XYZ file of C-alpha atoms in Angstrom:
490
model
C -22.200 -24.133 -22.712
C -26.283 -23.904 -23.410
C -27.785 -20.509 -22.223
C -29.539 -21.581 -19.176
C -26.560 -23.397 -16.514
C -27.298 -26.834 -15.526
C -25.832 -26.207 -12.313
C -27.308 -22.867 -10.764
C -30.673 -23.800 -12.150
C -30.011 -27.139 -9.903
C -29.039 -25.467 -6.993
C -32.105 -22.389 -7.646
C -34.504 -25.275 -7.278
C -33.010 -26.915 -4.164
C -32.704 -23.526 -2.222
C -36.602 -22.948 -3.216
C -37.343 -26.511 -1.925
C -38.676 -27.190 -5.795
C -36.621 -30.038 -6.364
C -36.777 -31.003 -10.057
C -38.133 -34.525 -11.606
C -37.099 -37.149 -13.555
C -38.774 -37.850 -17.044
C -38.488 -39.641 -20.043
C -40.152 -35.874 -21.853
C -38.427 -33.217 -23.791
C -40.988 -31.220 -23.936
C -41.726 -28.980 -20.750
C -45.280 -29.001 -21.310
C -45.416 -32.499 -21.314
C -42.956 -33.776 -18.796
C -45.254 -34.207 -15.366
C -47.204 -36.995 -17.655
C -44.041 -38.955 -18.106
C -42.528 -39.003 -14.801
C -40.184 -41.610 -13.414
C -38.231 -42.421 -10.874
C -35.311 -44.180 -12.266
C -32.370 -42.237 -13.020
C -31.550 -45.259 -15.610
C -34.939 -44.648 -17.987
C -35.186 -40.676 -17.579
C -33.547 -38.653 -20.151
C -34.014 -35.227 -19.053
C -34.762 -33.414 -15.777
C -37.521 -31.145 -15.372
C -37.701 -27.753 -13.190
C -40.998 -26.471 -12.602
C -39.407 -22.873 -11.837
C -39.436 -21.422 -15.399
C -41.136 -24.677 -16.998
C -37.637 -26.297 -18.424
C -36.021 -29.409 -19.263
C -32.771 -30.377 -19.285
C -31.092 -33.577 -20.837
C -29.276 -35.446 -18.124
C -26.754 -35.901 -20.888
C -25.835 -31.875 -20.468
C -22.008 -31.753 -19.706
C -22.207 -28.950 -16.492
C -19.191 -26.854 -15.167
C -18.396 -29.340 -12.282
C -15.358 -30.712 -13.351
C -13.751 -34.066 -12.258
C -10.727 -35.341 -13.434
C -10.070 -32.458 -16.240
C -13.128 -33.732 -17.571
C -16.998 -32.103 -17.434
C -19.425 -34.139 -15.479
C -22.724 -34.421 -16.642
C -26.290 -33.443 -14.872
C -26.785 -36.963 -14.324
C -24.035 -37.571 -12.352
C -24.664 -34.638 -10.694
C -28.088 -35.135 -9.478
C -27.030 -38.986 -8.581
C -24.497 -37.668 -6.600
C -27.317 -35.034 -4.894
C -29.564 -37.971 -4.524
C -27.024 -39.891 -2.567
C -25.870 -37.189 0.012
C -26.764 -39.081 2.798
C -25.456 -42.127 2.040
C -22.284 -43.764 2.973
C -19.495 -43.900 0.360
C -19.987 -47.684 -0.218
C -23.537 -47.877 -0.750
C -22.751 -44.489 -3.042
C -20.399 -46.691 -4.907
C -22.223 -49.925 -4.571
C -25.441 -47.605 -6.283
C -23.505 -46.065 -8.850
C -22.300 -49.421 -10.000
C -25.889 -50.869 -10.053
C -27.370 -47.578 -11.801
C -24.179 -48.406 -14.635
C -25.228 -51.399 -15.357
C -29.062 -50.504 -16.039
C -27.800 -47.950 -18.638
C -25.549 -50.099 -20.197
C -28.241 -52.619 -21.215
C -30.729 -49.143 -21.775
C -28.660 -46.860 -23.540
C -25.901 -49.554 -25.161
C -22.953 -47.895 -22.797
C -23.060 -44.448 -24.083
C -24.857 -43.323 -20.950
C -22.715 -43.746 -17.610
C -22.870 -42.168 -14.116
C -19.011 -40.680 -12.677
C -18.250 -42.144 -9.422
C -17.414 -38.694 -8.197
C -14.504 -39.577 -4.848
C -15.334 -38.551 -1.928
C -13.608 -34.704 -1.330
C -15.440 -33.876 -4.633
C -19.283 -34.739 -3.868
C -18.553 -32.960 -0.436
C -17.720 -29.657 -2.171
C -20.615 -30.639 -4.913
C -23.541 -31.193 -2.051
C -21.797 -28.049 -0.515
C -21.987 -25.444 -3.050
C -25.871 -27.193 -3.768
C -27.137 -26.350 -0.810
C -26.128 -22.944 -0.345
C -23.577 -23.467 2.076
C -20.507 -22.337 0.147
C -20.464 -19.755 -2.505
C -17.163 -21.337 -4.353
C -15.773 -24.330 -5.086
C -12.438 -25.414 -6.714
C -14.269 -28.108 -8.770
C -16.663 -25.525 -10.815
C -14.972 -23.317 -13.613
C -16.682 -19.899 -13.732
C -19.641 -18.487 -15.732
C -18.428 -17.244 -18.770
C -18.197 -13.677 -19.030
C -17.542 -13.537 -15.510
C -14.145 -11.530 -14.743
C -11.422 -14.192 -13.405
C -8.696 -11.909 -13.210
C -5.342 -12.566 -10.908
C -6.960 -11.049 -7.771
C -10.008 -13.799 -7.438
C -7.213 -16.882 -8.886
C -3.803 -15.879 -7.261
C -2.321 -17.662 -4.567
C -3.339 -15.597 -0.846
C -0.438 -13.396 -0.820
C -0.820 -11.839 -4.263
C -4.770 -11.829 -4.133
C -4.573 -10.083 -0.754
C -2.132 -7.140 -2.588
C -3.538 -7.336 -5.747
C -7.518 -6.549 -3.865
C -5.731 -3.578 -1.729
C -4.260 -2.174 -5.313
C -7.489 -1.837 -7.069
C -9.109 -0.332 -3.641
C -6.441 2.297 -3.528
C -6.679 2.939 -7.031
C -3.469 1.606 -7.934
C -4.898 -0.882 -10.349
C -7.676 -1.584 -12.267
C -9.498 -0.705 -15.358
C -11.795 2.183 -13.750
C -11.525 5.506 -12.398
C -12.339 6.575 -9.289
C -16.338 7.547 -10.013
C -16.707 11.300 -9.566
C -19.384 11.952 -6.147
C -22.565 12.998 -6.228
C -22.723 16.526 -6.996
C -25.103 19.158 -5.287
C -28.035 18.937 -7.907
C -28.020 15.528 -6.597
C -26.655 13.227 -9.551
C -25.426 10.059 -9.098
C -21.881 8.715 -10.449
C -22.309 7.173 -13.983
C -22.050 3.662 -14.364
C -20.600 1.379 -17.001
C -23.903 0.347 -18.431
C -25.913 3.427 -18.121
C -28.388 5.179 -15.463
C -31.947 3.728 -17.024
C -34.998 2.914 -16.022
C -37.866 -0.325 -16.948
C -41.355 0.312 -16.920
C -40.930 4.292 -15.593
C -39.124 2.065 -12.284
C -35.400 3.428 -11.632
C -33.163 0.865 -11.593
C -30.587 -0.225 -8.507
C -27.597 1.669 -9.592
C -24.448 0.090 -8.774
C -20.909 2.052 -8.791
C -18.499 0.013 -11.432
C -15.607 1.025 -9.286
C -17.231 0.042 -6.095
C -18.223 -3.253 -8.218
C -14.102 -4.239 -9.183
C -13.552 -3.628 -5.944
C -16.039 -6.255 -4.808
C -14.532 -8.406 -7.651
C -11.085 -8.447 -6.085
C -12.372 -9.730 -2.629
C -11.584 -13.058 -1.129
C -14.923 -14.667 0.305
C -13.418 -15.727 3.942
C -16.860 -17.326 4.993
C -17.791 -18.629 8.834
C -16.659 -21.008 10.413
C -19.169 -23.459 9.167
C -18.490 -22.473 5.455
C -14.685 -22.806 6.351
C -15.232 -26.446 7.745
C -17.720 -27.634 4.655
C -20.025 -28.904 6.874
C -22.849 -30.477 4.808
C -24.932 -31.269 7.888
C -24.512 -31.932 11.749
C -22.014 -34.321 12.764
C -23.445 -36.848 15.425
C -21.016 -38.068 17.843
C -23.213 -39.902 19.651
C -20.841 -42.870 19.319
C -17.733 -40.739 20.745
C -19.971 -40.209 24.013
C -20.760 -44.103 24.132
C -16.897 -44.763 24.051
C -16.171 -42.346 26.243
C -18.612 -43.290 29.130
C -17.222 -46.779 28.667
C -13.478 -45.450 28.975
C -14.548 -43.598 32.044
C -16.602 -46.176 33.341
C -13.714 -48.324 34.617
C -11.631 -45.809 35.973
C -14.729 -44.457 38.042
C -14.878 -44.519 41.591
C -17.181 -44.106 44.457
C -17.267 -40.235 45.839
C -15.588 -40.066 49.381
C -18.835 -39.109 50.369
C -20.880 -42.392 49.350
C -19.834 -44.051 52.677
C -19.561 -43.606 56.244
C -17.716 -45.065 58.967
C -19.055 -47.726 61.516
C -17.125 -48.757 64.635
C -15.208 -52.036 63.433
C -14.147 -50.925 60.433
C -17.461 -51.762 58.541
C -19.073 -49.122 56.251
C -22.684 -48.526 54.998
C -23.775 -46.723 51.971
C -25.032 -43.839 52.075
C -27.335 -41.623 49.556
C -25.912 -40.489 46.335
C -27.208 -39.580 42.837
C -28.418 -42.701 40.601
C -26.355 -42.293 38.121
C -22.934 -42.779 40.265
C -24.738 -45.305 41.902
C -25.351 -47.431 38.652
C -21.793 -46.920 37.684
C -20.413 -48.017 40.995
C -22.354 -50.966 40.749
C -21.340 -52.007 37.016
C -18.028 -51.172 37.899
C -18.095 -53.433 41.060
C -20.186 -56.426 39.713
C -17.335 -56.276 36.604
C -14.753 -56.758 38.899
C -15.846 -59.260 40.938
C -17.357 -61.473 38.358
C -13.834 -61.427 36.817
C -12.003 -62.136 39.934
C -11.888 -65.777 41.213
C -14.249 -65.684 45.530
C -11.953 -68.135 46.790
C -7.622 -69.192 46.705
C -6.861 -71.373 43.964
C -7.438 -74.612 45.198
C -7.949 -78.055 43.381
C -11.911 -77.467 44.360
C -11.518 -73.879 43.223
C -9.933 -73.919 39.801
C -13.196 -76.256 39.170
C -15.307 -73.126 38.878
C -13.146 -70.568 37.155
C -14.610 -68.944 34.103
C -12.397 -69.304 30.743
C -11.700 -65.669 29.552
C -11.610 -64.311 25.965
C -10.123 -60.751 24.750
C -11.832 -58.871 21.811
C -9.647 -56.078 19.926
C -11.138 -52.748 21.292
C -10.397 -51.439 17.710
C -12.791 -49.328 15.869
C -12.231 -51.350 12.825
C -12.774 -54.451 14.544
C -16.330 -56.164 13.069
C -16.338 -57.537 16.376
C -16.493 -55.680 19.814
C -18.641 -55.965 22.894
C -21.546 -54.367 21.737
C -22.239 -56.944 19.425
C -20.034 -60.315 20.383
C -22.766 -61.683 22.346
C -25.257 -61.206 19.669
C -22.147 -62.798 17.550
C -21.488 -66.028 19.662
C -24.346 -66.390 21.456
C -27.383 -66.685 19.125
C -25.497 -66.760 15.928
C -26.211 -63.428 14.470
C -23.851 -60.847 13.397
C -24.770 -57.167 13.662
C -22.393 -53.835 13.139
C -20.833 -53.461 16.505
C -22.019 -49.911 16.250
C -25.821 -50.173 15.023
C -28.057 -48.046 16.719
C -30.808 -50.844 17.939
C -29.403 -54.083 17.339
C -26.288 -53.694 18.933
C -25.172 -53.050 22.535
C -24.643 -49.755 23.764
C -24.223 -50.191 27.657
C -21.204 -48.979 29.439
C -20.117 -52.299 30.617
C -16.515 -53.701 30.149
C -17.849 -57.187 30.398
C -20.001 -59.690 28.937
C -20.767 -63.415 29.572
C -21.358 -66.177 27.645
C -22.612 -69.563 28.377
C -21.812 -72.717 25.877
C -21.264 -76.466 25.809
C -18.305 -78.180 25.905
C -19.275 -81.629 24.831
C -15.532 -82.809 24.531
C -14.331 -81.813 27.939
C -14.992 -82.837 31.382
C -18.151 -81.676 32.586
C -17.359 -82.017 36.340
C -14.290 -79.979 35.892
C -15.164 -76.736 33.762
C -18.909 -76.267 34.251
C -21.127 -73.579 35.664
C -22.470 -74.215 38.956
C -25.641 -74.458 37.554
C -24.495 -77.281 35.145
C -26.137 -75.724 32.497
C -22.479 -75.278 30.186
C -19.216 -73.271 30.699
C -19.451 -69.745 31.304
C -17.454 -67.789 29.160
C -15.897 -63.882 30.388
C -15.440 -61.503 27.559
C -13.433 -58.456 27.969
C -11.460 -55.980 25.647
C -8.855 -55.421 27.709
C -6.607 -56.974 30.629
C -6.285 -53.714 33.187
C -8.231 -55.597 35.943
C -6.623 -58.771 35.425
C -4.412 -60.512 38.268
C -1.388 -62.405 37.398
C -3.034 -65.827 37.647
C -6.051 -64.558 35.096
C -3.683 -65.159 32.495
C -3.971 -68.897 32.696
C -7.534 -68.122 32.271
C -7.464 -66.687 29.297
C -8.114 -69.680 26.094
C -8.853 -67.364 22.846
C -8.176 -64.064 21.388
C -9.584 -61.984 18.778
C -7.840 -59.866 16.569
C -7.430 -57.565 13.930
C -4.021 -58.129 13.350
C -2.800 -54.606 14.811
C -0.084 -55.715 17.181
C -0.908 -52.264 19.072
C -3.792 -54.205 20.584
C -1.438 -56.748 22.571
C 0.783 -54.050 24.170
C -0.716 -54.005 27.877
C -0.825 -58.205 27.674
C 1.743 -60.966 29.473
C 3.031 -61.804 26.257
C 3.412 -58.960 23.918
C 4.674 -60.833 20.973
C 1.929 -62.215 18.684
C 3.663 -65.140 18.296
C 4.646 -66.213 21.595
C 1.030 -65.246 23.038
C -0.708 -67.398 20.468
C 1.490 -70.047 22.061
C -0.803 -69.751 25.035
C -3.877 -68.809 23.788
C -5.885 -69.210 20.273
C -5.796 -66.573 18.066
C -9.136 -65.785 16.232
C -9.447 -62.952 12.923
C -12.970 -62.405 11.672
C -12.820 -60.540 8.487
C -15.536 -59.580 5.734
C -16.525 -62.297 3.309
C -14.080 -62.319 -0.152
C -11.643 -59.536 1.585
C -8.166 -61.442 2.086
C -6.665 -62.265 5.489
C -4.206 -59.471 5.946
C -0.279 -60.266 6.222
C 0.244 -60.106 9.508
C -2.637 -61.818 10.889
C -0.966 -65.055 8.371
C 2.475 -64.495 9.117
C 1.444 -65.883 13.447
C 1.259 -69.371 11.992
C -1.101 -72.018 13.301
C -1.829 -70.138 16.125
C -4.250 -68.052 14.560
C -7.979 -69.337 12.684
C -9.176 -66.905 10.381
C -13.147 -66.879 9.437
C -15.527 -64.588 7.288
C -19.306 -63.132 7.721
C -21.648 -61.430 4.921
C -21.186 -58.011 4.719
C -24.026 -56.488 6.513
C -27.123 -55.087 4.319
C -29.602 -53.020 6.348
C -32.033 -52.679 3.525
C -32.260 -57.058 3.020
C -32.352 -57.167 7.055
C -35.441 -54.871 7.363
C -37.070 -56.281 4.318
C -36.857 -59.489 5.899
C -38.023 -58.398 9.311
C -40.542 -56.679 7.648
C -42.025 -59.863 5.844
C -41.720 -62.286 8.716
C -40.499 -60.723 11.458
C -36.857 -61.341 13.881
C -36.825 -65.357 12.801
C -36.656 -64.180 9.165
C -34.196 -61.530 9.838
C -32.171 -64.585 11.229
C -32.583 -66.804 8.377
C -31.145 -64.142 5.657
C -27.746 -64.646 7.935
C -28.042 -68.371 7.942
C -24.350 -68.313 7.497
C -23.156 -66.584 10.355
C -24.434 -69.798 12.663
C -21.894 -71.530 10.360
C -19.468 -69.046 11.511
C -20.214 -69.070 14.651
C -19.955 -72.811 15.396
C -16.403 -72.960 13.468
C -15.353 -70.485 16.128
C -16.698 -73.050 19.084
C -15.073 -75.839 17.528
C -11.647 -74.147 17.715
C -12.231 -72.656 20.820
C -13.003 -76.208 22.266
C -10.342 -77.810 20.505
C -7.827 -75.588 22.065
C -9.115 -75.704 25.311
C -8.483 -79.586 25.051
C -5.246 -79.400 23.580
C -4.020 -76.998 26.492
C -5.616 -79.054 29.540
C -9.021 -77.902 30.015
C -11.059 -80.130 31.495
C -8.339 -82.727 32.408
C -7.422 -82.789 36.355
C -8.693 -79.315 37.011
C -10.157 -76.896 35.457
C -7.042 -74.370 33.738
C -3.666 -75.640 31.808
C -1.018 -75.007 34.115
């Protein structure tokens, strides 16, 4: 192990906001005029506090697989705290490949997993003073008290307190000329300055104690967890169950009722919750004239790992663009349990199916059936799916097979990930598609360069998608009656 630690010199610069730099140097003096920033060309990392540089090749006390990891990985890994693991993995693969063409594959960044470059970034920035991944200092006492399981460390820190163990006497007090108890290096002093005298019994009794940390230490909280998201999904739970206070209307003679004042907010929910309800509903008996009008329905999965959900299916179906259901501008965060989608249907009747406005068929999307009416089910022509059979447990037809008997079953995955088991073991009844995996960086680069047109041409795919989803839609609307004599299959 060299004489100065990779690791506290690290974390020394972070704490004093010093952060070191890349260069391709040895030579202190000389680093600042051969700067870089790429990890894959520097050699050694410079800290301006003491004027030193280390070779990222230095094998540091963070261990990782009963192997030492080296600063480079190590400062990769600090580089990337922010980052989500794939992009951290996606990075570290990209960064191996530049030093295998560099450095001929002797250089080569650990893809530390995730529980590891928690505690790493943990114990970097201060906010935990151990970690089960760094071997200690050596020269620093490791004795059973600071290693034993809790039990014995708790016993074995109460015997050296008491006296019962240890290698040092009780230190004799201060007697009345005023002396102080020896210590085990000596009572000197630097520079005519007296030195901070420390007991060495009162110091193996600080040896023997168990760091218990806060609560935040105990959690290894790197940084504050958002849950932003949690609220959004909440207030959309909530939103369908709300109701009107008892106090929003009043009586009229005749049974008729007014509103009166109340506070925006339950206003606005009221009113989504309403306008949801009776946009699903059919205004009028189902009559021959009726079933003309009635909107076709479509369930999404309400799943979390479900690439898509309302916040984003509109953007999805609608203009051809896929976005992360849970992106914080592109997508939709309203609290609505609805959205609706208009789209021609070349193949089927026009006069049967069609808007009133004779502008297409309008579509109803919703995630789940709680407001439907026995007869909605008719309605109902596609499904989407993740292939979690959890997600069909409040439907007519609980098993996967027999509902995708009545209505199309549709599983959008990521692009080269295989189509799970389940989702092929439901037969014909199910289409299966893929989209591009989603790259924020390409997507604002492209925006940036030639604005939201651009941003839709680097997913030109997803309109491919998109009309491969229409096409079986359509083609099972045909093939169950749509359009023929009325406007639902009966």
């Amino acid at each position: 192990m060299a004489s100065v630690d990779p690791l506290l010199t690290l974390r020394t610069a972070i704490a004093s906001s010093n952060l070191p730099t890349l260069t391709t140097s040895a030579s202190p003096d000389d680093a600042l005029n051969h700067e870089t920033d790429d990890l894959a060309l520097a050699t050694h990392l410079h800290f301006s506090v003491g004027s030193r540089s280390l070779p990222l090749s230095t094998a540091t006390r963070f261990v990782s697989n009963n192997a030492p990891v080296d600063l480079r990985s190590i400062f990769f890994a600090w580089q990337k705290k922010d980052v989500a693991i794939p992009e951290y993995i996606a990075d570290a693969q990209e960064l191996n490949k530049k030093l295998e063409t560099i450095s001929d594959g002797s250089d080569k960044v650990r893809n530390l997993v995730f529980v590891e470059r928690l505690d790493l970034i943990t114990w970097l920035e201060g906010a935990s003073e151990e970690s089960e991944y760094i071997t200690p200092l050596a020269g620093v006492p490791d004795d059973g008290a600071a290693g034993a399981p809790d039990g014995k460390a708790t016993t074995a820190a109460a015997d050296i307190a008491s006296g019962a163990a240890g290698g040092v006497g009780v230190a004799p007090s201060a007697g009345a000329s005023g002396q102080t108890a020896t210590t085990a290096g000596g009572v000197g002093g630097v520079a005519g300055r007296q030195m901070k005298i420390i007991d060495a019994r009162l110091q193996e009794i600080y040896n023997g104690e168990r760091k218990m940390g806060d609560r935040n230490t105990v959690l290894r909280g790197i940084k504050p967890t958002d849950f932003s998201h949690v609220r959004k999904t909440a207030e959309a739970f909530l939103g369908r169950h709300r109701r009107p206070p008892p106090s929003s209307s009043t009586s009229r003679p005749g049974g008729q009722t007014t509103a009166s004042h109340r506070p925006a907010s339950s206003t606005t929910s009221a009113r989504a919750h309403s306008a949801s309800t009776m946009n699903l509903a059919p205004q009028k008996p189902l009559t021959s004239s009726s079933r003309q009008r009635q909107d076709p329905i479509i369930l999404c999965s309400p799943s979390a790992s479900s690439l898509l959900r309302l916040s984003n299916i509109k953007s999805f179906l609608d203009t051809g663009l896929f976005v992360p259901p849970d992106h914080p501008t592109l997508a939709s965060h309203t609290s609505t349990n609805m959205v609706q989608i208009t789209r021609q249907m070349r193949s089927l009747d026009s006069n049967n199916i069609q808007s009133s406005s004779g502008r297409g068929t309008r579509f109803v999307i919703v995630d789940t059936p709680e407001l439907f009416k026995p007869d909605y089910w008719s309605r109902v022509v596609a499904v989407f799916t993740t292939g979690q059979t959890w997600q069909f447990k409040s439907y007519k037809w609980r098993e996967p097979v027999e509902l995708f008997r009545h209505a199309l079953g549709v599983y959008v995955g990521w692009e080269g990930e295989p189509v799970p088991k389940e989702v092929r073991g439901w037969g014909r009844g199910v289409v299966s598609f893929s989209v591009q995996r989603w790259d924020e960086r390409v997507h604002a680069k492209a925006i940036g360069e030639g604005g939201e047109g651009a941003g839709m041409a680097v997913r030109w795919k997803d309109r491919e998608v998109v009309e491969g989803v229409w096409a079986s839609v359509e083609g099972s609307m045909r093939g169950r009656g749509w359009g023929v004599g009325g406007g639902t299959a009966k």
